[in-house]
Amino acid sequence: MKVHRTFGWIQNPASTDNLRNVVGIFLKDSDINNNLILKKIPFLIEHNLVADKKIFMDYITLLSQKDIEISYNDLKGKGGDRQTAKCSGIAQAVIEAQKFITIDNQKIKKPYCDDWTADGFLRWAISIGFLVYNKDTDKCKISQSGIAFVLAKTAQESNQILGKAYLSYPPTVRILSLLKENKHMTKFEIGSQLGFIGEAGFTTIPQNLWAASYVNEQDPKLKNKIRSDEEGSSDKYARMICSWLCNIGWVIKVPKQVYEIYGNQKITCEIGQSYMITLQGLNNLNCANGASKHKQVSKIVFFEMLATKASNANYIRLRRAYIIKYITNKYRSIKEIQEYLNNKNLNENHTTIEDDITGLIQIGLNIQCRDKTYKLNDTIVNLEIPIQTYLISKDNIDLIKDRVRSKLKKLNHKYLVLIDLAFGGKNSNREFEIQTIDLFTNELLYQGKRLGDTRKPDSVIYYNTNGVIIDNKAYSEGYSLPRSQVDEMIRYIQENNDRNISRNPNQWWSEFPASVKSFNYLFISSLFKGNFKERLKEIYESTKINGAVINIENLLYLAEQIKTHKISYPETFKLFNINNEVVISSN
């Protein structure tokens, strides 16, 4: 029975006490195991806090066995409303929630967590080797290191066991290496160098964009929300892993004063989620890399770790898994890797392979480069390649990325993430906006800002006397420019023309300086379909302002041609003035 689970990247759990509780489920006669059998499960049953009493009675029998092996679903439990769902999994039962409930007229901490929280701790335990997961049976059991962790008598002993486990987790090694090299880094600086570039599962908020948003926000509640919540996926991974390392003394959290430029604004602010490596961390990093007398630590790499939110994740994982296998302990050239992949029915260009190798380094693998050849010096465990690889093939987004990637000589390949986001659907809109304005302002050096709030355009950009109102639309099947969006753009154009505070008190148009006299608009999406040309004409007829649409592939070609000076800035505004779709030659 093959079940799809995603192990390898963890964003949320941080409590090592709860980690120990989850691992201790599996060790018969441990304090955790005994407490579950004798107290916790009976308490939950007695007070009608479980989804199914009979199942939980069966769990008591299961937990009393000598060699405990439990299915993942029985551990994680079922979904449901986090506030009202009853306990439905064993891992839920060993983790207290943060909220309080009233039982027998007493206010106590809710004695179980939701399934999402339980899943996070299970994935953490599996990813660092405390639990062993069987893909064929979808069951978990405890490992020898897990047993040692549960039986540790002192905090020092527990931290030593945790530290050794963390060294088997590649992203930990990556972060320690970055901190060794750069001394003091924010979560954004770490996140920008963690994971696979140009991929939706590894986004990072540009630090200057974050700093501008934070410094300029006047509302204390929104300012606090920016400080605590505004981060990309890789930034979250960086923050979480650093918190683990802080708990064992390998890293310390030290606020960092940063100096950024965003548009014409010079920004100074303090970022609290910033980190430095300690001497203990440096010494243990040497252990991970096998320096001096230390034996190198094997790295745990699950197949699922090699891609996360990519549209065709299994194909990408397969390609990267084969690269890992092929370059282990032997130097290989890009051409040799390409031929090897071709023999596996994976046809890839050199640039894709080079980006993959960069990504493998950025997840924490020890890959050495010598004379344009590459060798993996790590011993990898848990990496299993699916047998039915013939079922895995490229999808349309892969093909677009292949096309674009090979044409980008000057443009940073991290902006390939825009392809994933553009096709990612409405849930990707926010990150699509952020990465788009990053492209225009940080990479292409337009002035501008993401606005992205109610009754504001997504972004504005300008250069000299020309300004553009931008609307991002992430759609998996393409965008037809419906009439509602036409009306919205007409309203933005009219507000910009009138600049009447009574019409819109937020005065978003003030982001354009007085020197900007000529305006256009631009819709950006995955691709355009339907009657969008007629819709553009309607906008012109209502406003006498010209605009354009551009799909994400052509936007990246445009960016490349700006970077290579084949298209000038004045010429870009002419392209945004055609009331049609912008099409850029990829040559």
Coordinates of C-alpha atoms in Angstrom, one line a residue:
M1 CA 0.0 0.0 0.0
K2 CA 1.8 3.1 -1.2
V3 CA 0.6 6.3 0.4
H4 CA 1.8 9.8 -0.5
R5 CA 3.4 11.6 2.5
T6 CA 5.6 14.7 2.3
F7 CA 8.6 14.4 4.6
G8 CA 11.7 16.6 4.7
W9 CA 10.6 20.2 5.1
I10 CA 9.2 21.4 8.4
Q11 CA 7.8 24.9 9.1
N12 CA 5.9 24.9 12.3
P13 CA 6.8 22.6 15.2
A14 CA 9.4 23.8 17.6
S15 CA 8.8 22.3 21.1
T16 CA 11.4 19.5 21.7
D17 CA 9.2 18.4 24.7
N18 CA 6.3 17.7 22.3
L19 CA 8.8 16.0 19.9
R20 CA 9.8 13.7 22.8
N21 CA 6.2 13.0 23.6
V22 CA 5.5 11.9 20.0
V23 CA 8.6 9.7 19.8
G24 CA 7.9 8.3 23.3
I25 CA 4.6 6.9 22.1
F26 CA 6.5 4.0 20.6
L27 CA 8.7 3.0 23.5
K28 CA 6.9 0.5 25.7
D29 CA 7.0 1.3 29.4
S30 CA 8.4 4.8 28.9
D31 CA 6.8 7.5 31.0
I32 CA 5.0 8.8 27.9
N33 CA 3.8 5.4 26.8
N34 CA 2.6 4.5 30.3
N35 CA 0.9 7.9 30.8
L36 CA -1.0 7.4 27.5
I37 CA -2.2 3.9 28.5
L38 CA -3.0 4.5 32.2
K39 CA -4.1 8.2 32.3
K40 CA -4.4 10.2 29.1
I41 CA -6.5 7.9 26.9
P42 CA -8.8 6.9 29.8
F43 CA -9.2 10.6 30.7
L44 CA -10.1 11.5 27.1
I45 CA -12.6 8.6 26.8
E46 CA -14.2 9.4 30.2
H47 CA -14.8 13.1 29.3
N48 CA -16.1 12.3 25.8
L49 CA -13.2 14.0 24.1
V50 CA -12.4 11.3 21.5
A51 CA -14.0 10.8 18.1
D52 CA -14.5 7.0 18.6
K53 CA -14.3 5.4 22.1
K54 CA -13.9 1.8 20.7
I55 CA -10.9 2.8 18.5
F56 CA -9.2 4.5 21.5
M57 CA -9.7 1.4 23.6
D58 CA -8.0 -0.5 20.8
Y59 CA -5.1 2.0 20.9
I60 CA -4.5 1.0 24.5
T61 CA -4.0 -2.6 23.4
L62 CA -1.7 -1.4 20.5
L63 CA 0.4 0.7 22.8
S64 CA 0.9 -2.2 25.2
Q65 CA 2.8 -4.3 22.6
K66 CA 6.5 -4.9 22.9
D67 CA 7.4 -3.7 19.4
I68 CA 5.1 -0.9 18.6
E69 CA 4.3 0.0 15.0
I70 CA 1.4 2.3 14.3
S71 CA -0.2 3.5 11.1
Y72 CA 0.2 7.1 10.2
N73 CA -3.5 7.8 10.1
D74 CA -3.9 6.4 13.6
L75 CA -1.1 8.7 14.8
K76 CA -2.2 11.9 13.0
G77 CA -5.9 11.5 13.3
K78 CA -8.6 13.0 11.0
G79 CA -9.1 16.5 9.9
G80 CA -12.0 18.7 10.9
D81 CA -12.6 22.1 12.6
R82 CA -9.6 22.8 14.8
Q83 CA -11.7 24.4 17.4
T84 CA -14.4 21.7 17.8
A85 CA -13.0 18.4 16.5
K86 CA -12.5 15.7 19.0
C87 CA -9.3 13.8 19.4
S88 CA -8.9 11.2 16.7
G89 CA -5.2 10.3 16.7
I90 CA -2.6 9.0 19.2
A91 CA -0.1 11.8 18.4
Q92 CA -2.8 14.3 19.0
A93 CA -3.4 12.8 22.5
V94 CA 0.2 13.5 23.6
I95 CA 0.3 17.2 22.7
E96 CA -1.6 19.8 24.7
A97 CA -3.1 22.6 22.7
Q98 CA -2.5 26.3 23.6
K99 CA -6.2 27.1 24.2
F100 CA -8.1 26.3 27.5
I101 CA -11.3 24.4 27.9
T102 CA -13.6 23.8 31.0
I103 CA -13.9 20.2 32.3
D104 CA -15.7 19.4 35.6
N105 CA -16.0 23.2 36.3
Q106 CA -12.2 23.6 36.0
K107 CA -10.4 25.5 33.4
I108 CA -7.5 23.4 32.0
K109 CA -5.3 23.4 28.9
K110 CA -7.0 21.5 26.1
P111 CA -5.5 18.0 26.5
Y112 CA -5.0 17.3 22.8
C113 CA -4.0 19.1 19.6
D114 CA -5.4 19.2 16.1
D115 CA -4.3 16.8 13.4
W116 CA -2.3 19.5 11.6
T117 CA -0.1 20.1 14.6
A118 CA 0.3 16.3 15.2
D119 CA 1.3 15.9 11.6
G120 CA 4.0 18.5 11.9
F121 CA 5.6 16.8 14.9
L122 CA 5.4 13.4 13.1
R123 CA 7.1 14.8 10.0
W124 CA 9.8 16.4 12.2
A125 CA 10.5 13.1 14.0
I126 CA 10.7 11.1 10.8
S127 CA 12.8 13.8 9.0
I128 CA 15.6 13.7 11.6
G129 CA 15.5 9.9 12.0
F130 CA 13.8 9.4 15.4
L131 CA 11.0 7.5 13.8
V132 CA 11.3 5.1 10.9
Y133 CA 8.5 5.3 8.3
N134 CA 7.6 2.3 6.1
K135 CA 6.1 3.5 2.8
D136 CA 4.7 0.1 1.9
T137 CA 2.6 -0.2 5.1
D138 CA 2.3 3.5 5.9
K139 CA 3.4 2.7 9.5
C140 CA 5.9 4.2 11.9
K141 CA 8.2 2.7 14.5
I142 CA 10.9 4.1 16.8
S143 CA 14.6 4.1 15.8
Q144 CA 17.6 3.5 18.0
S145 CA 18.3 7.3 18.1
G146 CA 14.6 7.8 19.0
I147 CA 14.9 5.4 21.9
A148 CA 18.0 7.2 23.1
F149 CA 16.2 10.6 22.9
V150 CA 13.2 9.4 24.9
L151 CA 15.5 7.8 27.6
A152 CA 17.9 10.8 28.0
K153 CA 18.2 11.6 31.6
T154 CA 19.5 15.2 31.4
A155 CA 19.1 18.2 29.2
Q156 CA 22.7 18.0 28.1
E157 CA 22.3 14.3 27.1
S158 CA 19.0 15.2 25.2
N159 CA 20.7 18.1 23.4
Q160 CA 23.6 15.9 22.3
I161 CA 21.2 13.4 20.8
L162 CA 19.1 16.1 19.2
G163 CA 22.3 17.7 17.8
K164 CA 23.5 14.5 16.1
A165 CA 20.0 14.0 14.6
Y166 CA 20.0 17.6 13.3
L167 CA 23.3 17.0 11.6
S168 CA 21.7 14.2 9.6
Y169 CA 19.1 16.8 8.3
P170 CA 20.7 18.6 5.3
P171 CA 19.0 22.0 5.7
T172 CA 20.5 22.3 9.2
V173 CA 24.0 21.9 7.8
R174 CA 23.2 24.4 5.1
I175 CA 22.1 27.0 7.6
L176 CA 25.1 26.4 9.9
S177 CA 27.4 26.8 6.9
L178 CA 25.7 30.1 5.9
L179 CA 26.0 31.4 9.4
K180 CA 29.7 30.4 9.6
E181 CA 30.4 32.2 6.3
N182 CA 28.2 35.3 6.9
K183 CA 28.4 35.7 10.7
H184 CA 25.1 37.4 11.3
M185 CA 22.0 36.8 9.1
T186 CA 18.3 37.6 9.1
K187 CA 15.8 34.8 8.3
F188 CA 15.3 36.5 4.9
E189 CA 19.0 36.5 4.1
I190 CA 19.1 32.8 5.0
G191 CA 15.9 32.0 3.2
S192 CA 17.2 33.5 0.0
Q193 CA 19.9 30.9 -0.1
L194 CA 18.0 27.9 1.2
G195 CA 16.3 25.4 -1.2
F196 CA 15.7 25.1 -4.9
I197 CA 15.8 28.3 -6.8
G198 CA 12.9 29.4 -9.0
E199 CA 10.4 27.1 -7.4
A200 CA 7.1 27.8 -5.6
G201 CA 7.9 25.8 -2.5
F202 CA 11.0 27.8 -1.8
T203 CA 9.9 31.5 -1.9
T204 CA 11.5 34.3 0.1
I205 CA 10.4 37.8 0.8
P206 CA 13.0 40.3 -0.6
Q207 CA 14.4 41.9 2.5
N208 CA 14.2 45.5 1.2
L209 CA 10.6 45.0 0.3
W210 CA 9.8 43.7 3.8
A211 CA 11.7 46.5 5.5
A212 CA 9.9 49.2 3.4
S213 CA 6.5 47.6 4.2
Y214 CA 7.4 47.4 7.9
V215 CA 8.9 50.9 8.3
N216 CA 6.1 52.6 6.4
E217 CA 3.2 50.9 8.1
Q218 CA 1.6 53.2 10.6
D219 CA -1.1 50.9 12.1
P220 CA 0.5 49.1 15.1
K221 CA -1.6 46.0 14.5
L222 CA -0.7 45.7 10.9
K223 CA 3.0 46.5 11.7
N224 CA 3.0 43.6 14.2
K225 CA 1.4 41.3 11.6
I226 CA 4.1 42.2 9.1
R227 CA 6.8 41.5 11.7
S228 CA 5.3 38.1 12.7
D229 CA 3.6 36.8 9.5
E230 CA 5.2 38.3 6.4
E231 CA 7.6 35.6 5.2
G232 CA 8.1 33.2 2.3
S233 CA 8.4 29.4 2.6
S234 CA 12.2 29.3 2.8
D235 CA 12.1 32.1 5.3
K236 CA 9.8 30.0 7.5
Y237 CA 12.2 27.0 7.2
A238 CA 15.1 29.2 8.2
R239 CA 13.3 30.6 11.2
M240 CA 12.1 27.2 12.4
I241 CA 15.5 25.4 12.0
C242 CA 17.3 28.3 13.7
S243 CA 14.9 28.0 16.6
W244 CA 15.8 24.3 17.0
L245 CA 19.5 25.2 16.9
C246 CA 19.0 28.0 19.5
N247 CA 17.4 25.5 21.9
I248 CA 20.5 23.3 21.9
G249 CA 23.0 26.2 22.0
W250 CA 24.4 26.0 18.5
V251 CA 22.9 29.3 17.3
I252 CA 21.9 32.4 19.1
K253 CA 19.1 34.8 18.2
V254 CA 20.5 38.4 17.9
P255 CA 18.5 41.2 16.4
K256 CA 20.2 42.7 13.3
Q257 CA 20.2 46.3 12.2
V258 CA 19.7 46.3 8.4
Y259 CA 20.2 49.1 5.9
E260 CA 18.1 48.8 2.7
I261 CA 17.2 50.8 -0.3
Y262 CA 13.7 50.4 -1.8
G263 CA 13.0 52.8 -4.7
N264 CA 14.1 56.2 -3.6
Q265 CA 13.8 55.3 0.1
K266 CA 16.7 54.6 2.4
I267 CA 15.6 52.3 5.2
T268 CA 17.0 51.4 8.5
C269 CA 15.3 48.9 10.7
E270 CA 15.9 46.1 13.2
I271 CA 15.0 42.5 12.3
G272 CA 14.5 40.5 15.4
Q273 CA 14.6 37.1 13.7
S274 CA 18.3 37.2 13.0
Y275 CA 20.9 34.6 14.0
M276 CA 24.6 33.9 14.7
I277 CA 26.4 30.6 15.0
T278 CA 28.1 29.8 18.4
L279 CA 31.5 28.1 18.9
Q280 CA 29.5 24.9 19.8
G281 CA 27.7 25.2 16.5
L282 CA 31.0 25.7 14.6
N283 CA 32.5 22.6 16.2
N284 CA 29.5 20.5 15.4
L285 CA 29.4 21.7 11.8
N286 CA 32.9 20.3 11.4
C287 CA 31.5 16.9 12.6
A288 CA 28.8 17.1 10.0
N289 CA 31.3 17.6 7.2
G290 CA 33.7 15.0 8.5
A291 CA 36.5 17.5 9.2
S292 CA 39.6 16.4 11.1
K293 CA 39.1 13.2 13.1
H294 CA 35.3 13.4 12.9
K295 CA 33.4 10.8 11.0
Q296 CA 31.0 12.3 8.5
V297 CA 27.3 12.1 9.4
S298 CA 25.0 10.4 6.9
K299 CA 22.3 12.6 5.5
I300 CA 18.6 11.7 5.5
V301 CA 17.0 12.7 2.2
F302 CA 13.5 11.6 1.4
F303 CA 12.3 11.6 -2.2
E304 CA 9.6 14.1 -1.3
M305 CA 12.2 16.5 0.0
L306 CA 13.4 17.2 -3.6
A307 CA 10.4 19.3 -4.5
T308 CA 7.4 20.5 -2.6
K309 CA 4.8 22.8 -4.3
A310 CA 5.9 22.4 -7.9
S311 CA 3.1 21.5 -10.2
N312 CA 4.8 18.4 -11.3
A313 CA 6.7 17.6 -8.2
N314 CA 7.3 13.9 -8.7
Y315 CA 8.9 14.4 -12.1
I316 CA 11.3 17.0 -10.6
R317 CA 12.0 14.8 -7.6
L318 CA 12.8 11.9 -9.9
R319 CA 15.3 14.0 -11.9
R320 CA 17.1 15.3 -8.8
A321 CA 17.1 11.8 -7.2
Y322 CA 18.9 10.4 -10.2
I323 CA 21.4 13.2 -10.2
I324 CA 22.1 12.5 -6.5
K325 CA 22.6 8.8 -7.3
Y326 CA 24.8 9.4 -10.3
I327 CA 27.2 12.0 -8.7
T328 CA 27.7 10.1 -5.4
N329 CA 31.4 9.6 -4.8
K330 CA 32.4 10.3 -8.4
Y331 CA 33.0 13.5 -10.3
R332 CA 30.7 13.9 -13.3
S333 CA 30.4 16.5 -15.9
I334 CA 27.1 18.2 -16.8
K335 CA 27.2 16.4 -20.2
E336 CA 27.7 13.0 -18.5
I337 CA 24.8 13.8 -16.1
Q338 CA 22.7 14.8 -19.1
E339 CA 23.4 11.5 -20.9
Y340 CA 22.7 9.5 -17.8
L341 CA 19.3 11.2 -17.4
N342 CA 18.6 10.7 -21.0
N343 CA 19.1 7.0 -20.5
K344 CA 16.4 7.2 -17.8
N345 CA 14.0 8.9 -20.3
L346 CA 14.6 12.3 -18.7
N347 CA 15.6 14.8 -21.4
E348 CA 17.0 17.9 -19.8
N349 CA 19.2 20.8 -20.9
H350 CA 22.4 21.8 -19.3
T351 CA 20.9 24.8 -17.5
T352 CA 18.3 22.8 -15.8
I353 CA 20.9 20.4 -14.5
E354 CA 23.1 23.2 -13.3
D355 CA 20.1 24.8 -11.4
D356 CA 19.3 21.4 -9.8
I357 CA 22.9 21.0 -8.6
T358 CA 22.8 24.6 -7.1
G359 CA 19.5 23.6 -5.4
L360 CA 21.0 20.4 -4.0
I361 CA 23.8 22.4 -2.5
Q362 CA 21.3 24.9 -1.1
I363 CA 19.4 22.2 0.7
G364 CA 22.6 21.2 2.5
L365 CA 24.3 18.5 0.4
N366 CA 28.1 18.4 0.3
I367 CA 28.7 18.7 -3.5
Q368 CA 32.2 19.5 -4.6
C369 CA 33.0 21.1 -8.0
R370 CA 36.3 20.4 -9.8
D371 CA 37.1 21.4 -13.3
K372 CA 33.4 21.8 -14.1
T373 CA 32.6 18.3 -12.7
Y374 CA 30.5 17.6 -9.6
K375 CA 30.7 15.0 -6.9
L376 CA 28.5 14.3 -3.9
N377 CA 30.6 13.5 -0.8
D378 CA 27.7 12.7 1.5
T379 CA 26.3 9.3 2.4
I380 CA 22.6 9.5 1.7
V381 CA 20.0 7.4 3.5
N382 CA 16.2 7.0 2.9
L383 CA 16.2 8.1 -0.7
E384 CA 14.1 5.6 -2.5
I385 CA 13.2 6.2 -6.2
P386 CA 9.7 5.0 -7.2
I387 CA 9.7 1.9 -9.3
Q388 CA 7.0 3.1 -11.8
T389 CA 9.0 6.0 -13.1
Y390 CA 7.5 5.4 -16.6
L391 CA 4.3 7.0 -15.2
I392 CA 6.1 10.3 -14.5
S393 CA 6.5 12.8 -17.3
K394 CA 6.8 16.5 -17.8
D395 CA 3.8 18.8 -17.7
N396 CA 3.1 22.0 -19.4
I397 CA 4.7 24.1 -16.7
D398 CA 7.9 22.0 -16.9
L399 CA 8.0 22.6 -20.7
I400 CA 7.5 26.4 -20.2
K401 CA 10.3 26.4 -17.6
D402 CA 12.6 24.4 -20.0
R403 CA 12.0 26.9 -22.7
V404 CA 12.5 30.0 -20.6
R405 CA 15.4 28.7 -18.5
S406 CA 17.6 28.0 -21.5
K407 CA 17.1 31.6 -22.7
L408 CA 18.0 33.4 -19.4
K409 CA 21.6 34.3 -19.5
K410 CA 21.6 37.5 -17.4
L411 CA 18.3 37.3 -15.5
N412 CA 18.5 35.5 -12.1
H413 CA 16.9 32.1 -12.4
K414 CA 15.1 32.6 -9.1
Y415 CA 12.5 34.5 -11.1
L416 CA 11.4 31.2 -12.7
V417 CA 9.3 30.9 -9.6
L418 CA 7.0 33.4 -11.3
I419 CA 5.9 30.6 -13.7
D420 CA 4.8 28.4 -10.8
L421 CA 3.0 31.3 -9.1
A422 CA 1.3 32.5 -12.3
F423 CA -0.2 29.1 -12.9
G424 CA -0.7 28.5 -9.2
G425 CA -4.3 29.7 -8.9
K426 CA -5.8 32.3 -6.5
N427 CA -3.9 31.0 -3.5
S428 CA -0.7 32.2 -5.2
N429 CA -1.8 35.7 -5.9
R430 CA -0.1 37.4 -3.0
E431 CA 3.3 35.8 -3.6
F432 CA 2.8 36.4 -7.3
E433 CA 2.5 40.1 -6.6
I434 CA 5.5 40.1 -4.3
Q435 CA 7.8 38.3 -6.7
T436 CA 6.6 40.4 -9.6
I437 CA 7.4 43.7 -7.9
D438 CA 10.7 42.2 -6.8
L439 CA 11.5 41.5 -10.5
F440 CA 10.7 45.1 -11.6
T441 CA 12.3 47.0 -8.7
N442 CA 15.2 44.9 -7.5
E443 CA 16.3 43.2 -10.7
L444 CA 15.2 45.6 -13.5
L445 CA 15.6 48.8 -11.4
Y446 CA 12.3 50.4 -12.1
Q447 CA 11.0 52.5 -9.2
G448 CA 7.8 51.2 -7.7
K449 CA 5.9 49.5 -4.9
R450 CA 3.6 46.6 -4.2
L451 CA 0.3 48.0 -2.9
G452 CA -1.9 45.0 -2.7
D453 CA -4.6 46.2 -0.3
T454 CA -8.3 46.8 -0.7
R455 CA -9.2 49.5 -3.2
K456 CA -5.6 49.7 -4.4
P457 CA -3.9 48.2 -7.5
D458 CA -1.5 45.3 -6.9
S459 CA 1.5 47.4 -7.8
V460 CA 2.8 50.5 -9.5
I461 CA 6.1 51.0 -11.3
Y462 CA 7.6 54.0 -13.0
Y463 CA 10.8 55.1 -14.7
N464 CA 11.5 58.8 -15.4
T465 CA 8.2 60.3 -16.7
N466 CA 6.4 57.0 -17.4
G467 CA 4.2 55.1 -14.9
V468 CA 2.3 51.8 -15.0
I469 CA -0.5 50.4 -12.9
I470 CA -0.1 46.6 -12.5
D471 CA -2.7 43.9 -11.9
N472 CA -1.4 40.4 -11.2
K473 CA -3.8 37.4 -11.8
A474 CA -2.7 33.9 -11.0
Y475 CA -4.8 31.4 -12.9
S476 CA -4.0 27.8 -13.7
E477 CA -6.0 27.6 -16.9
G478 CA -5.3 31.1 -18.2
Y479 CA -7.1 34.5 -17.7
S480 CA -9.9 35.9 -19.9
L481 CA -10.0 39.4 -18.3
P482 CA -13.6 39.4 -17.1
R483 CA -15.7 42.6 -17.1
S484 CA -15.4 43.0 -13.4
Q485 CA -11.6 43.4 -13.7
V486 CA -12.1 45.8 -16.6
D487 CA -14.3 48.0 -14.3
E488 CA -11.8 47.8 -11.6
M489 CA -8.9 48.9 -13.8
I490 CA -11.1 51.7 -15.2
R491 CA -11.7 52.9 -11.6
Y492 CA -8.0 52.9 -10.9
I493 CA -7.2 54.9 -14.0
Q494 CA -9.9 57.4 -13.2
E495 CA -8.7 57.7 -9.6
N496 CA -5.2 58.3 -10.8
N497 CA -6.4 61.0 -13.2
D498 CA -8.7 62.8 -10.7
R499 CA -6.5 62.3 -7.6
N500 CA -9.5 63.2 -5.5
I501 CA -9.2 62.2 -1.8
S502 CA -12.9 62.1 -1.4
R503 CA -13.1 59.5 -4.2
N504 CA -10.5 57.2 -2.5
P505 CA -9.0 58.3 0.9
N506 CA -6.0 55.9 0.7
Q507 CA -4.5 58.0 -2.1
W508 CA -2.6 55.1 -3.6
W509 CA -1.6 57.3 -6.6
S510 CA 0.7 59.3 -4.4
E511 CA 3.2 56.5 -5.0
F512 CA 3.8 58.1 -8.4
P513 CA 6.0 61.2 -8.0
A514 CA 5.0 64.5 -9.7
S515 CA 7.5 63.9 -12.4
V516 CA 5.5 61.0 -13.8
K517 CA 3.2 62.4 -16.5
S518 CA 2.4 59.5 -18.8
F519 CA 0.5 56.4 -17.7
N520 CA -0.3 52.9 -18.9
Y521 CA -1.6 49.8 -17.2
L522 CA -0.5 46.1 -17.4
F523 CA -2.3 42.8 -16.7
I524 CA 0.1 39.9 -15.9
S525 CA -1.0 36.3 -15.8
S526 CA -0.1 32.8 -16.7
L527 CA -1.6 33.2 -20.2
F528 CA -4.5 35.1 -21.7
K529 CA -7.5 33.7 -23.5
G530 CA -11.0 34.7 -24.5
N531 CA -12.0 38.2 -25.5
F532 CA -9.2 40.1 -23.6
K533 CA -8.5 42.3 -26.7
E534 CA -12.1 43.6 -26.7
R535 CA -11.8 44.2 -23.0
L536 CA -8.6 46.3 -23.5
K537 CA -10.5 48.4 -26.1
E538 CA -13.3 49.0 -23.5
I539 CA -10.7 50.3 -21.0
Y540 CA -9.4 52.7 -23.7
E541 CA -12.8 53.9 -24.7
S542 CA -13.7 54.7 -21.1
T543 CA -10.4 56.3 -20.1
K544 CA -8.4 57.2 -23.2
I545 CA -5.5 55.4 -21.5
N546 CA -3.6 52.6 -23.3
G547 CA -2.4 49.4 -21.7
A548 CA -1.5 45.8 -22.4
V549 CA -1.5 42.2 -21.2
I550 CA 1.6 40.0 -20.9
N551 CA 1.9 36.4 -20.0
I552 CA 4.5 35.2 -17.6
E553 CA 6.7 33.6 -20.3
N554 CA 6.9 36.9 -22.2
L555 CA 7.5 38.9 -19.1
L556 CA 10.6 36.9 -18.3
Y557 CA 11.8 37.3 -21.9
L558 CA 11.2 41.0 -21.6
A559 CA 13.2 41.1 -18.4
E560 CA 16.1 39.2 -20.0
Q561 CA 16.1 41.7 -22.9
I562 CA 16.1 44.6 -20.5
K563 CA 19.1 43.0 -18.6
T564 CA 21.0 42.5 -21.9
H565 CA 20.1 46.0 -23.1
K566 CA 18.3 44.7 -26.2
I567 CA 15.2 46.7 -25.1
S568 CA 15.5 50.1 -23.5
Y569 CA 13.3 51.4 -20.7
P570 CA 11.5 53.9 -23.0
E571 CA 10.8 51.0 -25.4
T572 CA 9.1 49.0 -22.6
F573 CA 6.6 51.7 -22.1
K574 CA 5.8 51.7 -25.8
L575 CA 5.1 47.9 -25.4
F576 CA 2.7 48.7 -22.6
N577 CA 0.8 51.2 -24.8
I578 CA -0.5 48.8 -27.5
N579 CA -3.9 47.7 -26.2
N580 CA -2.9 44.2 -27.0
E581 CA -0.8 41.3 -25.8
V582 CA 2.9 41.9 -25.5
V583 CA 4.9 39.2 -27.3
I584 CA 8.7 39.2 -27.0
S585 CA 11.1 37.3 -29.1
S586 CA 13.0 34.8 -27.0
N587 CA 16.1 35.0 -29.3

